[in-house]
Backbone as a chain_set.jsonl record, in Angstrom:
{"seq": "XXXXXXXXXXXXXXXXXXXXXXXXXXXXXXXXXXXXXXXXXXXXXXXXXXXXXXXXXXXXXXXXXXXXXXXXXXXXXXXXXXXXXXXXXXXXXXXXXXXXXXXXXXXXXX", "coords": {"N": [[0.849, -1.167, 0.0], [0.762, 2.051, -1.028], [1.424, 5.563, -0.56], [-0.205, 8.335, -1.909], [-0.539, 11.655, -3.242], [-3.315, 13.794, -2.764], [-5.07, 15.171, -5.482], [-6.611, 17.437, -5.13], [-6.369, 18.593, -2.46], [-3.774, 18.059, -1.724], [-3.16, 16.286, 0.313], [-1.729, 13.404, 1.899], [-2.728, 10.27, 0.919], [-4.012, 6.9, 0.869], [-3.252, 4.696, -1.831], [-5.237, 2.971, -2.433], [-7.59, 4.075, -1.694], [-10.918, 5.219, -2.257], [-11.79, 7.806, -2.182], [-10.623, 11.001, -1.081], [-9.962, 11.273, 2.372], [-9.89, 13.719, 3.643], [-10.855, 15.874, 2.0], [-12.808, 14.68, 0.475], [-12.495, 14.253, -2.221], [-12.994, 12.463, -5.191], [-11.052, 9.666, -6.033], [-9.456, 8.248, -8.77], [-9.166, 4.968, -8.919], [-6.999, 2.99, -10.131], [-5.461, 0.848, -9.473], [-6.906, -0.941, -7.993], [-8.641, -3.791, -8.753], [-11.637, -5.014, -10.012], [-13.184, -8.024, -9.686], [-15.142, -9.739, -11.833], [-17.652, -12.051, -11.798], [-19.429, -14.619, -13.423], [-22.39, -16.24, -12.981], [-23.73, -19.275, -13.781], [-26.818, -20.709, -14.303], [-27.642, -23.079, -15.418], [-29.101, -26.218, -15.405], [-27.698, -29.358, -14.41], [-28.743, -31.595, -15.634], [-29.788, -30.58, -18.043], [-27.412, -29.813, -19.246], [-26.201, -32.284, -19.676], [-28.024, -33.401, -21.501], [-27.634, -31.597, -23.596], [-25.004, -32.196, -24.32], [-25.339, -34.811, -25.261], [-27.033, -34.291, -27.445], [-25.368, -32.686, -29.051], [-23.354, -34.522, -29.625], [-24.807, -36.395, -31.117], [-25.446, -34.723, -33.277], [-22.913, -34.111, -34.434], [-22.023, -36.673, -35.117], [-23.925, -37.383, -37.05], [-23.424, -35.33, -38.885], [-20.764, -35.744, -39.747], [-21.017, -38.195, -40.888], [-22.071, -38.094, -43.454], [-20.08, -37.181, -45.47], [-18.321, -39.348, -45.223], [-19.946, -41.48, -45.899], [-20.507, -40.923, -48.614], [-17.953, -41.166, -49.703], [-17.366, -43.883, -49.231], [-19.439, -45.135, -50.683], [-18.72, -44.36, -53.239], [-16.448, -45.871, -53.612], [-17.322, -48.439, -53.953], [-18.359, -49.776, -51.762], [-21.076, -49.996, -51.179], [-22.973, -51.918, -50.348], [-22.556, -52.733, -47.794], [-22.848, -53.277, -44.214], [-21.867, -51.166, -42.87], [-22.418, -48.903, -44.371], [-25.155, -48.846, -43.996], [-25.247, -48.253, -41.265], [-24.087, -45.696, -41.329], [-26.051, -44.415, -42.788], [-28.164, -44.45, -40.993], [-27.058, -42.806, -39.051], [-27.061, -40.46, -40.522], [-29.754, -39.949, -40.698], [-30.213, -39.323, -38.087], [-29.257, -36.765, -37.864], [-31.158, -34.517, -38.538], [-32.916, -34.973, -36.419], [-31.312, -34.508, -34.211], [-30.844, -31.79, -34.535], [-33.369, -30.671, -34.083], [-33.655, -31.508, -31.46], [-31.556, -30.058, -30.247], [-32.528, -27.444, -30.619], [-34.865, -27.501, -29.054], [-33.719, -27.965, -26.544], [-32.253, -25.614, -26.293], [-34.279, -23.744, -26.024], [-35.404, -24.649, -23.629], [-33.247, -24.197, -21.853], [-33.09, -21.428, -22.031], [-35.59, -20.82, -20.986], [-35.352, -21.699, -18.352], [-33.509, -19.902, -17.376], [-34.805, -17.519, -17.336]], "CA": [[0.0, 0.0, 0.0], [1.575, 3.252, -1.17], [0.744, 6.832, -0.311], [-0.195, 9.293, -3.013], [-1.079, 12.946, -2.804], [-4.631, 14.13, -3.301], [-4.958, 16.246, -6.471], [-7.375, 18.6, -4.704], [-5.852, 19.263, -1.252], [-2.377, 17.602, -1.574], [-2.979, 15.449, 1.496], [-1.27, 12.063, 1.565], [-3.78, 9.273, 1.119], [-3.685, 5.575, 0.36], [-3.536, 4.534, -3.261], [-6.407, 2.113, -2.544], [-8.769, 4.819, -1.246], [-11.822, 5.656, -3.321], [-11.935, 9.249, -2.081], [-9.745, 11.602, -0.082], [-10.687, 11.396, 3.638], [-9.871, 15.106, 4.113], [-11.716, 16.756, 1.202], [-13.771, 13.813, -0.204], [-12.273, 14.276, -3.668], [-12.954, 11.085, -5.693], [-9.768, 9.247, -6.592], [-9.562, 7.166, -9.741], [-8.37, 3.878, -8.36], [-6.683, 2.062, -11.21], [-4.764, -0.331, -8.974], [-7.889, -1.9, -7.481], [-9.328, -4.446, -9.853], [-12.885, -5.651, -9.622], [-13.319, -9.322, -10.324], [-16.519, -9.979, -12.213], [-17.92, -13.468, -12.006], [-20.711, -14.908, -14.041], [-22.963, -17.461, -12.436], [-24.596, -19.899, -14.758], [-27.831, -21.469, -13.603], [-28.105, -24.195, -16.226], [-29.139, -27.45, -14.638], [-26.78, -30.392, -14.875], [-29.506, -32.47, -16.521], [-29.836, -29.952, -19.362], [-26.069, -29.857, -19.818], [-25.993, -33.649, -20.168], [-28.823, -33.525, -22.72], [-26.979, -30.816, -24.649], [-23.843, -32.967, -24.758], [-25.854, -35.922, -26.07], [-27.534, -33.743, -28.706], [-24.231, -32.269, -29.87], [-22.701, -35.738, -30.107], [-25.648, -36.9, -32.209], [-25.326, -33.81, -34.415], [-21.623, -34.267, -35.102], [-21.986, -37.996, -35.739], [-24.702, -37.288, -38.279], [-22.791, -34.399, -39.816], [-19.558, -36.317, -40.319], [-21.295, -39.454, -41.566], [-22.395, -37.864, -44.865], [-18.917, -37.29, -46.362], [-17.776, -40.701, -45.155], [-20.855, -42.344, -46.649], [-20.329, -40.697, -50.05], [-16.645, -41.714, -50.08], [-17.463, -45.345, -49.258], [-20.29, -45.533, -51.802], [-17.961, -44.156, -54.47], [-15.419, -46.9, -53.719], [-17.92, -49.746, -54.151], [-18.766, -50.402, -50.507], [-22.46, -49.591, -50.992], [-23.846, -52.962, -49.809], [-22.101, -53.194, -46.482], [-23.592, -52.84, -43.041], [-21.307, -49.89, -42.448], [-23.196, -47.863, -45.056], [-26.44, -48.793, -43.304], [-25.015, -47.524, -40.021], [-23.894, -44.282, -41.663], [-27.355, -43.882, -43.204], [-28.915, -44.208, -39.761], [-26.485, -41.605, -38.445], [-27.485, -39.314, -41.314], [-31.14, -39.694, -40.306], [-30.163, -38.749, -36.738], [-28.874, -35.35, -37.948], [-32.26, -33.565, -38.3], [-33.464, -35.203, -35.081], [-30.439, -33.817, -33.248], [-31.034, -30.336, -34.688], [-34.608, -30.36, -33.355], [-33.327, -31.735, -30.051], [-30.765, -28.905, -29.798], [-33.389, -26.265, -30.543], [-35.728, -27.644, -27.877], [-32.882, -27.753, -25.356], [-31.905, -24.188, -26.196], [-35.461, -23.064, -25.481], [-35.516, -25.02, -22.211], [-32.202, -23.484, -21.101], [-33.516, -20.024, -21.96], [-36.744, -20.762, -20.112], [-34.903, -21.848, -16.966], [-32.729, -18.724, -16.971], [-35.669, -16.342, -17.27]], "C": [[0.901, 1.238, 0.0], [0.728, 4.491, -0.886], [0.897, 7.725, -1.53], [-0.76, 10.604, -2.494], [-2.407, 13.209, -3.515], [-4.479, 15.263, -4.307], [-5.667, 17.53, -6.041], [-6.711, 19.335, -3.542], [-4.407, 18.878, -0.931], [-2.134, 16.832, -0.282], [-2.512, 14.065, 1.052], [-2.349, 11.05, 1.933], [-3.307, 7.945, 0.526], [-4.027, 5.488, -1.127], [-4.754, 3.618, -3.479], [-7.692, 2.811, -2.108], [-9.606, 5.238, -2.447], [-11.99, 7.171, -3.338], [-10.98, 9.747, -0.993], [-10.522, 11.746, 1.239], [-10.761, 12.844, 4.134], [-10.862, 15.976, 3.349], [-12.788, 16.0, 0.412], [-13.667, 13.876, -1.727], [-12.204, 12.832, -4.166], [-11.625, 10.787, -6.386], [-10.044, 8.133, -7.592], [-8.61, 6.073, -9.302], [-8.112, 2.844, -9.444], [-5.997, 0.808, -10.705], [-5.73, -1.372, -8.422], [-8.666, -2.484, -8.651], [-10.553, -5.169, -9.313], [-12.995, -6.958, -10.402], [-14.796, -9.583, -10.578], [-16.681, -11.475, -12.458], [-19.309, -13.633, -12.588], [-21.2, -16.246, -13.509], [-23.926, -18.018, -13.468], [-25.547, -20.847, -14.035], [-28.383, -22.62, -14.432], [-28.022, -25.476, -15.41], [-28.209, -28.484, -15.263], [-27.479, -31.33, -15.862], [-29.569, -31.892, -17.94], [-28.469, -29.945, -20.031], [-25.756, -31.247, -20.374], [-26.774, -33.872, -21.46], [-28.193, -32.757, -23.883], [-25.761, -31.549, -25.191], [-24.272, -34.136, -25.636], [-26.319, -35.41, -27.436], [-26.393, -33.298, -29.617], [-23.467, -33.47, -30.418], [-23.486, -36.342, -31.265], [-25.486, -36.036, -33.46], [-24.017, -34.035, -35.168], [-21.464, -35.648, -35.729], [-22.748, -37.985, -37.062], [-24.043, -36.412, -39.321], [-21.576, -35.013, -40.503], [-19.802, -37.651, -41.014], [-21.567, -39.251, -43.053], [-21.165, -37.917, -45.772], [-18.319, -38.692, -46.367], [-18.637, -41.665, -45.958], [-20.66, -42.167, -48.148], [-18.981, -41.234, -50.535], [-16.725, -43.232, -50.196], [-18.35, -45.84, -50.396], [-19.571, -45.371, -53.127], [-16.899, -45.214, -54.685], [-16.006, -48.307, -53.853], [-18.304, -50.466, -52.882], [-20.233, -50.111, -50.19], [-23.349, -50.622, -50.343], [-23.475, -53.385, -48.397], [-22.988, -52.664, -45.367], [-23.09, -51.491, -42.529], [-22.05, -48.732, -43.099], [-24.569, -47.735, -44.413], [-26.322, -48.018, -41.995], [-24.837, -46.034, -40.286], [-25.197, -43.641, -42.118], [-28.221, -43.571, -41.983], [-28.383, -42.962, -39.057], [-26.906, -40.351, -39.209], [-28.932, -38.949, -41.004], [-31.182, -39.03, -38.934], [-29.867, -37.243, -36.779], [-30.057, -34.393, -37.775], [-32.908, -33.737, -36.93], [-32.631, -34.46, -34.041], [-30.583, -32.303, -33.343], [-32.302, -29.9, -33.939], [-34.383, -30.476, -31.854], [-32.541, -30.547, -29.487], [-31.621, -27.644, -29.67], [-34.31, -26.328, -29.321], [-34.932, -27.414, -26.595], [-32.515, -26.292, -25.179], [-33.069, -23.395, -25.615], [-35.618, -23.388, -24.004], [-34.463, -24.318, -21.354], [-32.585, -22.022, -20.948], [-34.665, -19.882, -20.956], [-36.338, -20.857, -18.649], [-34.097, -20.659, -16.469], [-33.608, -17.498, -16.792], [-36.288, -16.148, -15.911]], "O": [[1.698, 1.44, 0.916], [-0.5, 4.465, -0.963], [1.98, 7.852, -2.101], [-1.383, 10.65, -1.433], [-2.586, 12.891, -4.691], [-3.805, 16.246, -4.001], [-5.346, 18.606, -6.546], [-6.505, 20.547, -3.61], [-3.87, 19.35, 0.072], [-0.992, 16.743, 0.169], [-2.857, 13.607, -0.038], [-2.813, 10.977, 3.071], [-2.328, 7.89, -0.219], [-4.965, 6.125, -1.606], [-5.245, 3.509, -4.603], [-8.767, 2.211, -2.147], [-9.078, 5.566, -3.51], [-12.296, 7.755, -4.377], [-10.588, 8.993, -0.102], [-11.629, 12.284, 1.236], [-11.613, 13.162, 4.964], [-11.624, 16.729, 3.955], [-13.603, 16.631, -0.261], [-14.632, 13.588, -2.435], [-11.432, 12.042, -3.623], [-11.149, 11.562, -7.215], [-10.777, 7.19, -7.296], [-7.392, 6.249, -9.317], [-8.914, 1.932, -9.648], [-5.947, -0.196, -11.415], [-5.407, -2.559, -8.386], [-9.272, -1.755, -9.437], [-10.496, -5.845, -8.285], [-12.907, -6.974, -11.63], [-15.598, -9.639, -9.646], [-15.935, -12.078, -13.229], [-20.232, -12.879, -12.279], [-20.498, -17.255, -13.584], [-24.815, -17.323, -13.959], [-25.115, -21.689, -13.248], [-29.49, -23.089, -14.168], [-26.994, -25.774, -14.802], [-27.967, -28.485, -16.47], [-26.862, -31.801, -16.817], [-29.421, -32.623, -18.919], [-28.377, -30.059, -21.253], [-25.119, -31.371, -21.42], [-26.254, -34.462, -22.406], [-28.219, -33.221, -25.023], [-25.511, -31.527, -26.396], [-23.632, -34.418, -26.649], [-26.031, -36.024, -28.463], [-26.449, -33.513, -30.828], [-22.986, -33.436, -31.551], [-22.907, -36.751, -32.271], [-25.399, -36.558, -34.572], [-24.011, -34.136, -36.395], [-20.828, -35.776, -36.775], [-22.273, -38.512, -38.068], [-24.096, -36.715, -40.513], [-21.378, -34.826, -41.703], [-18.9, -38.186, -41.66], [-21.314, -40.16, -43.844], [-21.193, -38.639, -46.769], [-17.862, -39.169, -47.405], [-18.119, -42.563, -46.622], [-20.647, -43.152, -48.886], [-18.881, -41.708, -51.667], [-16.208, -43.808, -51.154], [-18.045, -46.861, -51.012], [-19.786, -46.16, -54.047], [-16.482, -45.444, -55.82], [-15.251, -49.279, -53.864], [-18.555, -51.67, -52.918], [-20.587, -49.991, -49.017], [-24.403, -50.258, -49.822], [-24.059, -54.332, -47.87], [-23.77, -51.731, -45.556], [-23.811, -50.77, -41.84], [-22.288, -47.704, -42.466], [-25.095, -46.628, -44.297], [-27.197, -47.221, -41.659], [-25.375, -45.203, -39.554], [-25.429, -42.459, -41.867], [-28.921, -42.559, -41.945], [-29.155, -42.161, -38.532], [-27.088, -39.292, -38.607], [-29.298, -37.775, -41.04], [-32.095, -38.254, -38.652], [-30.189, -36.526, -35.832], [-29.975, -33.509, -36.922], [-33.394, -32.769, -36.343], [-33.17, -33.86, -33.111], [-30.459, -31.606, -32.336], [-32.3, -28.883, -33.246], [-34.859, -29.649, -31.077], [-32.822, -30.083, -28.382], [-31.457, -26.869, -28.728], [-34.509, -25.324, -28.637], [-35.407, -26.753, -25.672], [-32.469, -25.785, -24.058], [-32.87, -22.485, -24.81], [-35.93, -22.504, -23.206], [-34.763, -23.888, -20.241], [-32.428, -21.44, -19.875], [-34.699, -18.933, -20.173], [-36.91, -20.175, -17.799], [-34.013, -20.432, -15.262], [-33.191, -16.53, -16.156], [-37.041, -15.196, -15.706]]}, "num_chains": 1, "name": "protein.A"}
């Protein structure tokens, strides 16, 4: 803690003071930092559902290029293509799921 002089009355005051105790002149306190914290009230259950929905979305999203590559190489009759097709069907379901979860998260924060 250092002492500085007041710009108004030249009294020595602490550098952490908000105002001069002698003349009440407001001091700009640049050394004191205010820590701002953000509290998030999203329920753990909704966070788990969001993780599941995002996993479904990315599985469906990345299955399309893989499916087209495998079909182009002659692997169109395999069970792997069937699995990728199912993952591709999951993509719009996951998008709807994410939108519903987003509304529920918004609703719980309001």
